[in-house]
Amino acid sequence: MQSAPDFKTRLQVWLPKLVLSPSIAMVLVFVYGFILFTVYLSFTDSRILPSYGWVGWENYSKLFRLSHWEIAITNMAIFALLYMVICTVIGLALAIFLDQKIRGEGALRPIYLYPMALSFIVTGTAWKWILDPGIGIENTMHSLGWESFAFDWIKNREYALYTVVLAAVWQTSGFVMAMFLAGLRGIDNEILKAAQMDGASNWNLYRRIIIPQLRPAFLSAFVILAHLAIKTYDLVIALTGGGPGRATELPATFMYSYTFTRNQMGIGAASATIMLMTIAAIMVPYLYAELREKR
Amino acid sequence: MSVASQDTTIRTGRVTRALIYLTLLLFALFYLMPLFVMVVNSLKPLHEITSGNMMALPEVWTIEPWRKAWSEAQIGVQATGLKPYFWNSIKMVVPAVFLSTMLGALNGYVLTKWRFRGDTILFGLMLFACFIPFQIVLIPMARVLGIFGLAGTTWGLVLVHLVYGIGFTTLYFRNYYAAFPTELVRAAQIDGAGFFQIFWRILLPSSGPIIVVSVIWQFTNIWNDFLFGASFADFSSQPMTVALNNLVQSSHGVKEYNVHFAAAILAALPTLLVYIVAGRYFVRGLMAGSVKG
């Protein structure tokens, strides 16, 4: 019985790998193969269509001399910083407040979180008209009799980027709240009780014991927010279309317009490569650590 | 892990508590305000928006903007309303969600119960694929869809969403099945049950919750996608999000804000309904994608 495994037994041995293989093949081709292809294109003279004339680092040096790209990455730096900091502050504050035996917590939590279920296009559309001076908040204040009220950030080159921050924070801060709340609920109350006996103030309990224990939640929030920030595309398209002028241009919108409307595919591919590298620098160590711990 | 019920032991004074309640309520208003604005203004005639107060209830209630958004509004070149795009989205979402969840379940099963050397690396490669900026695959994907004759078709979009969705579905099922007792699988194996038998008879019957998580997550993500729809679809396959954006951005004619708001709600309604009915599972999916384990 034991010797010479028949076909059926051998199939059973190979079956798991066989079942996994279509997914692996898809990921290898459509993700890693495509990444290699795009990176390769970033070193070629591709314009309207892919072409394979090697130009070395030319696209990258062109890219970093473009004022358009400089604006996009400066905007990204400002946007990402404000977005991540504000989301974290609001998320942490709401989580701590909700954790105080709040009546109606069950009703508040879904209200804070529902924007995550919406499309960024819906969010963008709603805020686009709310912030529009002609019909939105400014007009409302005027009709209520506050004639001098002005709020035209979305039409203002200097402030338009902050409206993108506002809409993005609205959409995702509830999610950050949920991450911190899960962290808070995992903290051991015995330590807190002991510290309370010793007469520690609430402020010190949070500063010295609770918030330091939320480190994993902070890390997850940072990683998720950073990757969402870099991928921000739909929201800008719906809210401002990158304008006024180039005031809200981001790398994702830059890549799209250079590749598909300006027919500078080589430069578009170079900008996509830089976006990938930035995300990889954050995600790869994080995923590596997460998967290692599990073993 | 969803939110547990244990509260903190921190005690607070009455003034502090009042301030906490006030802050929580103000934020609730902040999150609800855009939804309120959308609903209220979608039920007003246009002149009430342009001449009046966005926060006010309608003086004349009308569902005309909804009718217009659904079946009459000019989107692109044709005055079709959102109706055909709604069906485009449905035709794309249903197979993509089904296929990605099914593959994710099988992958999770293999990666936890039939482990082999290098499986963690393969899983890591699949997981990283969830987080790439999709700009990096747009150019080759457009070429490949063209070569296979899938450019501009619903099936092309199904393929795209399947490929970039299996990372998450595999993650869900892998984490879920990791907690499933492997001894049961081994015992069934000794009794002569095969690979698929074990999956069908033993794992799948107890996978209800994680299937719901995966379906809801995939449904929400794919329904809300804009980038792939805008890049790879044409009139016959464009999803709701692309149609909504085209409607709002179109520059000709009078801007019918009430119709825009009605259209925005129509585009949001399916995912919002799922959230209201099964929000718990949605949050679980969100958390599994961030705080793993």
XYZ file of C-alpha atoms in Angstrom:
588
model
C 0.000 0.000 0.000
C 2.711 2.447 0.962
C 4.879 2.150 -2.129
C 4.569 3.869 -5.540
C 1.972 6.584 -5.014
C -0.677 6.394 -7.711
C -1.867 9.323 -9.790
C -4.633 10.253 -7.367
C -2.320 10.547 -4.398
C 0.194 12.568 -6.342
C -2.590 14.853 -7.519
C -3.644 15.403 -3.917
C -0.092 16.460 -3.138
C 0.043 18.916 -5.995
C -3.546 20.121 -5.807
C -3.003 22.900 -3.220
C -0.250 24.480 -5.275
C -2.281 24.002 -8.439
C -5.214 25.861 -6.884
C -2.993 28.704 -5.733
C -1.145 29.022 -9.025
C -3.691 31.045 -11.077
C -3.729 33.768 -8.424
C 0.037 33.760 -8.139
C 0.373 33.899 -11.924
C -2.057 36.817 -12.138
C -0.236 38.741 -9.437
C 3.175 38.050 -10.940
C 2.096 39.200 -14.410
C -0.388 41.984 -13.667
C 1.412 43.446 -10.695
C 5.114 42.687 -10.806
C 5.400 42.225 -14.567
C 3.512 45.466 -15.117
C 5.663 47.292 -12.584
C 8.796 46.172 -14.424
C 7.260 47.229 -17.736
C 6.372 50.703 -16.450
C 9.784 51.135 -14.854
C 11.341 50.090 -18.166
C 9.166 52.613 -20.053
C 10.426 55.332 -17.752
C 13.861 54.841 -19.344
C 12.558 55.036 -22.922
C 11.483 57.715 -25.377
C 7.788 56.669 -25.203
C 5.431 59.472 -26.141
C 1.842 58.716 -27.231
C 2.503 54.955 -27.327
C 5.152 52.787 -25.693
C 8.364 52.843 -27.676
C 11.617 51.150 -26.816
C 14.391 53.634 -27.550
C 16.599 53.704 -24.454
C 17.218 57.201 -23.098
C 18.690 56.431 -19.686
C 17.788 58.802 -16.868
C 16.625 61.556 -19.214
C 12.926 61.302 -18.249
C 13.815 61.597 -14.578
C 16.038 64.602 -15.046
C 13.354 66.220 -17.220
C 10.720 65.368 -14.622
C 12.567 67.079 -11.797
C 13.140 70.182 -13.911
C 9.392 70.547 -14.620
C 7.765 73.215 -12.500
C 4.528 71.245 -12.901
C 6.057 68.248 -11.087
C 7.639 70.478 -8.467
C 4.194 71.899 -7.715
C 2.713 68.387 -7.570
C 5.246 67.065 -5.056
C 5.206 70.249 -2.968
C 1.413 70.002 -2.814
C 1.733 66.337 -1.894
C 4.097 67.132 0.969
C 1.773 69.806 2.383
C -1.351 67.724 1.786
C 0.067 64.509 3.239
C 1.459 66.201 6.331
C -1.736 68.105 7.175
C -3.981 65.186 6.269
C -2.082 62.680 8.383
C -1.627 64.949 11.390
C -5.232 66.204 11.447
C -6.703 62.724 10.911
C -4.555 61.328 13.712
C -5.427 64.130 16.135
C -9.169 63.972 15.408
C -9.162 60.171 15.348
C -7.323 59.878 18.658
C -9.422 62.566 20.356
C -12.708 61.044 19.233
C -11.561 57.580 20.272
C -10.508 58.749 23.744
C -13.777 60.666 24.179
C -15.892 57.756 22.962
C -14.098 55.506 25.418
C -15.489 57.405 28.449
C -18.641 55.290 28.897
C -20.535 57.510 26.505
C -24.273 57.098 26.216
C -25.175 56.688 22.561
C -21.751 55.429 21.528
C -23.482 52.847 19.383
C -25.167 55.616 17.422
C -22.133 57.928 17.186
C -19.616 55.388 15.920
C -21.448 54.587 12.667
C -21.984 58.315 12.057
C -18.231 58.952 12.307
C -17.446 56.038 10.034
C -20.024 56.169 7.264
C -17.986 58.471 4.976
C -15.552 55.546 4.491
C -18.319 53.707 2.645
C -18.684 56.500 0.084
C -16.837 56.977 -3.162
C -14.321 59.829 -3.208
C -16.246 61.097 -6.238
C -19.380 61.460 -4.104
C -17.403 63.154 -1.327
C -15.740 65.442 -3.847
C -19.056 66.386 -5.451
C -20.710 67.162 -2.119
C -17.847 69.306 -0.837
C -17.330 70.974 -4.221
C -20.778 72.576 -3.979
C -20.716 73.089 -0.204
C -17.493 75.077 -0.549
C -18.575 76.859 -3.727
C -18.910 80.552 -2.868
C -21.830 80.941 -5.291
C -24.192 78.402 -3.689
C -22.425 76.963 -0.650
C -21.461 78.152 2.818
C -20.597 81.700 1.690
C -23.937 82.156 -0.056
C -25.779 80.655 2.903
C -24.137 83.095 5.312
C -25.038 85.972 2.980
C -28.658 84.871 2.844
C -28.696 84.716 6.634
C -27.655 88.365 6.689
C -23.875 88.147 7.219
C -23.057 90.093 4.072
C -19.310 90.442 4.588
C -18.695 86.713 5.128
C -16.170 85.365 2.647
C -15.111 81.749 2.204
C -13.763 81.159 -1.274
C -10.843 78.837 -0.544
C -11.822 76.405 -3.285
C -11.497 79.185 -5.898
C -8.357 80.594 -4.348
C -4.965 79.397 -5.585
C -3.379 79.864 -2.203
C -5.985 77.995 -0.163
C -7.553 75.458 -2.543
C -5.235 72.680 -1.343
C -6.654 73.018 2.169
C -10.138 72.234 0.864
C -8.761 68.907 -0.399
C -7.366 68.302 3.089
C -10.761 69.138 4.595
C -12.674 66.703 2.376
C -10.067 63.946 2.811
C -10.109 64.361 6.602
C -13.901 64.236 6.556
C -13.769 60.951 4.693
C -11.131 59.041 6.668
C -10.809 60.480 10.195
C -13.638 58.230 11.435
C -11.659 55.224 10.267
C -8.634 56.391 12.249
C -10.953 56.809 15.237
C -12.010 53.162 14.899
C -8.370 52.033 14.792
C -7.511 53.930 17.976
C -10.715 52.824 19.695
C -9.837 49.179 19.057
C -6.424 49.891 20.554
C -7.908 51.612 23.605
C -10.293 48.739 24.234
C -7.361 46.350 24.300
C -5.581 48.140 27.150
C -5.443 46.338 30.458
C -7.520 48.199 33.049
C -5.596 46.724 35.992
C -2.530 48.859 35.307
C -4.728 51.939 35.111
C -6.433 51.107 38.383
C -3.067 50.675 40.081
C -1.875 54.029 38.750
C -5.128 55.653 39.847
C -4.541 54.348 43.395
C -1.164 56.048 43.310
C -3.006 59.282 42.579
C -2.057 59.778 38.918
C -4.151 62.424 37.140
C -6.142 61.555 34.027
C -3.791 63.640 31.931
C -0.800 61.668 33.217
C -2.599 58.354 32.773
C -3.102 59.149 29.117
C 0.302 60.691 28.553
C 2.375 58.093 30.409
C 0.418 54.852 30.165
C -2.378 54.795 27.621
C -0.995 56.664 24.616
C 2.392 54.870 24.727
C 0.485 51.584 24.630
C -1.258 52.668 21.436
C 1.972 52.453 19.456
C 0.738 49.690 17.126
C -2.400 51.719 16.357
C -0.278 54.803 15.612
C 1.899 52.765 13.282
C -1.082 51.289 11.424
C -2.727 54.691 11.160
C 0.480 56.203 9.793
C 0.930 53.489 7.177
C -2.701 53.527 6.043
C -2.907 57.325 5.907
C 0.426 57.701 4.109
C -0.552 55.239 1.420
C -4.003 56.822 1.030
C -2.417 60.263 0.751
C -0.012 59.230 -1.992
C -2.802 57.498 -3.928
C -5.202 60.469 -3.679
C -6.615 60.962 -7.138
C -10.417 60.660 -7.376
C -11.009 63.225 -4.662
C -8.974 65.909 -6.404
C -10.556 65.128 -9.756
C -14.056 65.523 -8.332
C -13.357 68.421 -5.978
C -11.081 70.768 -7.894
C -9.864 68.972 -11.021
C -6.330 69.948 -9.959
C -7.131 73.663 -10.086
C -7.547 76.525 -9.846
C -4.547 76.673 -12.151
C -2.311 73.948 -10.763
C -3.050 74.741 -7.138
C -4.215 71.231 -6.222
C -2.173 69.179 -8.687
C -0.831 65.992 -7.066
C 1.533 63.283 -8.397
C -1.408 61.027 -9.286
C -3.120 63.701 -11.388
C 0.230 64.700 -12.885
C 0.912 61.110 -13.955
C -2.496 60.768 -15.573
C -2.338 63.995 -17.537
C 1.257 63.517 -18.738
C 0.644 59.928 -19.805
C -2.798 60.114 -21.366
C -3.488 63.703 -22.401
C -0.061 65.277 -22.955
C 1.413 62.202 -24.635
C 4.600 62.206 -22.562
C 4.398 58.565 -21.571
C 8.078 58.306 -20.622
C 7.745 61.120 -18.106
C 4.400 59.768 -16.900
C 6.017 56.367 -16.286
C 8.880 58.036 -14.408
C 6.419 59.843 -12.127
C 4.498 56.592 -11.496
C 7.774 54.882 -10.610
C 8.548 57.558 -8.040
C 5.069 57.181 -6.526
C 5.606 53.423 -6.249
C 9.022 53.825 -4.655
C 7.612 56.186 -2.043
C 4.833 53.791 -1.110
C 7.181 50.802 -1.162
C 9.545 52.592 1.234
C 6.681 52.750 3.736
C 4.797 49.500 3.038
C 7.572 46.958 2.530
C 9.158 47.283 6.014
C 5.681 47.352 7.578
C 4.411 44.238 5.785
C 7.738 42.489 6.382
C 7.505 43.099 10.113
C 3.822 42.080 10.238
C 4.405 38.809 8.396
C 7.535 37.924 10.383
C 5.838 38.327 13.756
C 3.241 35.780 12.779
C 5.598 32.877 12.332
C -10.851 42.230 15.635
C -13.867 44.429 16.065
C -14.383 46.947 18.795
C -14.781 45.213 22.156
C -17.214 46.393 24.765
C -14.858 47.064 27.636
C -14.716 50.752 28.559
C -11.848 52.510 30.243
C -11.736 52.882 34.007
C -10.870 56.562 33.659
C -13.257 58.746 35.657
C -14.107 62.268 34.617
C -15.802 65.239 36.259
C -19.152 66.684 35.257
C -17.819 69.694 33.372
C -15.334 67.544 31.485
C -18.083 65.102 30.598
C -20.311 67.886 29.313
C -17.476 69.156 27.131
C -16.799 65.656 25.843
C -20.447 65.168 24.897
C -20.480 68.564 23.208
C -17.369 67.769 21.155
C -18.707 64.374 20.146
C -21.997 65.914 19.039
C -20.287 68.684 17.072
C -18.234 66.113 15.210
C -21.348 64.064 14.527
C -22.840 67.191 12.939
C -19.657 67.704 10.919
C -19.848 64.178 9.503
C -23.583 64.371 8.854
C -23.626 67.853 7.316
C -22.636 66.899 3.738
C -25.193 64.103 3.689
C -27.849 66.496 4.959
C -26.912 69.070 2.305
C -27.043 66.443 -0.434
C -30.437 65.086 0.584
C -32.103 68.441 1.271
C -30.880 70.100 -1.894
C -31.742 67.140 -4.076
C -35.376 67.714 -3.122
C -35.478 71.435 -4.008
C -36.178 73.212 -7.275
C -32.976 74.723 -8.702
C -33.835 78.376 -7.989
C -34.136 77.664 -4.275
C -30.473 76.603 -4.273
C -29.082 79.438 -6.374
C -31.023 82.178 -4.650
C -31.144 80.788 -1.178
C -29.804 78.924 1.733
C -28.101 75.595 1.293
C -28.870 74.513 4.849
C -32.594 75.277 4.677
C -35.288 72.696 4.089
C -37.062 72.923 0.714
C -39.980 75.352 0.448
C -41.356 73.274 -2.390
C -40.543 69.585 -2.094
C -39.903 67.839 -5.406
C -38.490 64.525 -6.575
C -37.994 65.891 -10.077
C -34.167 66.162 -9.638
C -34.036 62.464 -8.744
C -36.048 61.491 -11.800
C -33.841 63.682 -13.943
C -30.611 62.304 -12.488
C -31.798 58.742 -12.991
C -33.192 58.875 -16.499
C -32.772 62.254 -18.224
C -29.589 64.097 -17.291
C -27.037 64.764 -19.998
C -23.960 62.632 -19.318
C -21.262 62.750 -21.930
C -23.019 63.126 -25.276
C -26.283 61.392 -24.494
C -29.128 62.423 -22.236
C -29.584 59.041 -20.606
C -29.342 59.841 -16.929
C -27.456 57.511 -14.620
C -29.620 54.482 -15.357
C -27.394 52.712 -17.917
C -24.306 53.408 -15.811
C -25.966 51.942 -12.764
C -26.418 48.691 -14.667
C -22.852 48.902 -15.950
C -21.682 49.063 -12.337
C -23.864 46.125 -11.332
C -22.651 44.014 -14.256
C -19.065 44.770 -13.266
C -19.391 44.442 -9.490
C -21.273 41.143 -9.234
C -18.836 38.877 -11.106
C -15.767 40.702 -9.768
C -16.912 40.330 -6.155
C -17.923 36.700 -6.637
C -14.703 35.643 -8.357
C -12.340 37.518 -6.053
C -14.039 36.174 -2.931
C -14.002 32.611 -4.246
C -10.328 32.779 -5.193
C -9.500 34.482 -1.906
C -11.186 31.671 0.026
C -9.259 28.981 -1.840
C -5.992 30.878 -1.480
C -6.537 31.394 2.236
C -7.291 27.684 2.596
C -4.103 26.645 0.829
C -1.934 29.209 2.627
C -3.040 28.045 6.090
C -3.885 24.340 5.817
C -1.552 23.189 3.049
C 1.503 25.202 3.908
C 4.673 24.773 1.916
C 8.067 26.358 1.882
C 7.936 29.956 0.626
C 4.201 30.402 1.167
C 4.680 33.468 3.360
C 6.762 35.141 0.680
C 4.082 34.448 -1.928
C 1.452 35.849 0.412
C 3.623 38.919 1.047
C 3.850 39.480 -2.712
C 0.054 39.266 -2.993
C -0.439 41.587 -0.045
C 1.920 44.272 -1.308
C -0.103 44.293 -4.537
C -3.042 45.768 -2.565
C -1.119 48.888 -1.728
C 0.639 49.811 -4.966
C -0.348 53.118 -6.539
C -2.348 51.903 -9.519
C -0.736 54.525 -11.741
C 2.165 52.078 -12.020
C 0.019 49.532 -13.892
C -2.199 51.808 -16.005
C -0.039 51.877 -19.128
C 0.639 48.123 -19.496
C -2.924 47.292 -18.418
C -4.332 49.476 -21.186
C -2.088 47.624 -23.676
C -2.993 44.163 -22.420
C -6.725 44.870 -22.380
C -6.372 46.132 -25.946
C -4.486 43.025 -27.065
C -7.130 40.700 -25.599
C -9.981 42.765 -27.044
C -11.196 43.668 -23.568
C -10.591 47.417 -23.792
C -13.747 49.341 -22.992
C -15.667 46.248 -21.900
C -17.227 45.270 -18.605
C -15.251 42.012 -18.602
C -12.047 43.991 -18.894
C -12.979 45.877 -15.731
C -13.967 42.629 -14.011
C -10.506 41.256 -14.776
C -8.805 44.394 -13.454
C -10.772 44.389 -10.224
C -10.230 40.665 -9.763
C -6.467 41.001 -10.163
C -6.109 43.921 -7.737
C -8.709 42.590 -5.297
C -7.451 39.073 -4.551
C -4.721 40.393 -2.260
C -7.308 41.651 0.210
C -9.664 38.685 -0.070
C -6.742 36.286 0.405
C -5.707 38.282 3.475
C -9.171 37.971 5.022
C -9.503 34.244 4.490
C -5.914 33.524 5.459
C -6.296 35.289 8.795
C -9.668 33.655 9.378
C -8.615 30.114 8.514
C -5.414 30.476 10.546
C -7.624 30.317 13.647
C -9.473 27.236 12.358
C -8.251 24.028 14.065
C -5.885 22.261 11.704
C -6.470 18.969 13.571
C -9.960 18.780 12.063
C -8.451 19.049 8.594
C -5.858 16.383 9.354
C -8.483 14.073 10.850
C -10.636 14.395 7.728
C -7.565 13.701 5.625
C -6.900 10.479 7.509
C -10.525 9.507 6.895
C -9.759 9.826 3.198
C -11.299 13.210 2.427
C -9.667 15.031 -0.500
C -8.557 18.626 -0.888
C -11.849 19.998 -2.196
C -14.002 17.791 0.025
C -12.330 19.208 3.104
C -12.831 22.721 1.807
C -16.519 22.222 0.947
C -17.573 20.133 3.908
C -15.435 21.474 6.735
C -14.109 24.995 6.113
C -16.737 26.602 3.923
C -19.729 25.857 6.205
C -18.094 27.846 8.993
C -16.851 30.701 6.776
C -20.083 32.729 6.832
C -18.819 35.827 8.655
C -15.609 36.175 6.661
C -17.453 35.695 3.365
C -19.709 38.582 4.367
C -16.665 40.713 5.245
C -14.987 39.912 1.944
C -18.108 40.484 -0.155
C -18.864 43.809 1.515
C -15.309 45.051 1.261
C -14.982 44.083 -2.390
C -18.421 45.444 -3.238
C -17.655 48.807 -1.629
C -14.203 49.093 -3.144
C -15.177 48.095 -6.659
C -18.399 50.098 -6.698
C -16.473 53.184 -5.544
C -13.551 52.782 -7.932
C -12.982 55.668 -10.296
C -9.446 55.357 -11.670
C -9.898 52.046 -13.498
C -13.370 52.983 -14.724
C -12.120 56.297 -16.069
C -9.065 54.680 -17.692
C -10.398 51.494 -19.248
C -14.145 51.906 -19.852
C -16.240 53.396 -22.635
C -19.918 54.319 -22.768
C -21.006 50.693 -22.753
C -19.126 49.913 -19.554
C -18.511 53.131 -17.608
C -19.472 52.745 -13.950
C -21.572 55.119 -11.823
C -18.617 57.030 -10.373
C -17.341 58.003 -13.812
C -20.840 59.008 -14.939
C -21.353 61.109 -11.817
C -18.067 62.884 -12.375
C -18.896 63.526 -16.042
C -22.270 64.911 -15.057
C -20.886 67.274 -12.428
C -17.897 68.448 -14.468
C -19.762 68.982 -17.741
C -19.440 72.593 -18.726
C -22.376 73.092 -21.064
C -25.779 74.360 -20.024
C -27.045 75.496 -16.634
C -25.471 73.751 -13.667
C -28.340 71.838 -12.099
C -27.011 71.474 -8.611
C -30.125 69.698 -7.364
C -29.661 67.037 -10.055
C -25.978 66.731 -9.138
C -26.868 66.115 -5.502
C -29.506 63.541 -6.430
C -26.973 61.826 -8.705
C -24.356 61.815 -5.956
C -26.797 60.133 -3.576
C -27.767 57.603 -6.249
C -24.080 56.751 -6.716
C -23.600 56.465 -2.956
C -26.813 54.622 -2.166
C -25.768 51.001 -2.781
C -22.650 51.184 -0.604
C -24.469 53.287 1.978
C -27.269 50.725 2.215
C -24.758 47.931 2.649
C -23.090 49.979 5.366
C -26.372 50.558 7.179
C -27.389 46.900 6.976
C -24.000 45.322 7.688
C -21.740 48.083 8.980
C -20.232 45.776 11.561
C -18.761 43.570 8.860
C -17.564 46.555 6.863
C -15.648 47.876 9.863
C -14.206 44.426 10.426
C -12.948 44.395 6.852
C -11.429 47.839 7.256
C -9.659 46.825 10.428
C -8.355 43.577 8.958
C -6.793 45.622 6.176
C -4.924 47.754 8.695
C -4.388 46.054 12.042
C -3.667 42.548 10.969
C -4.134 39.546 13.173
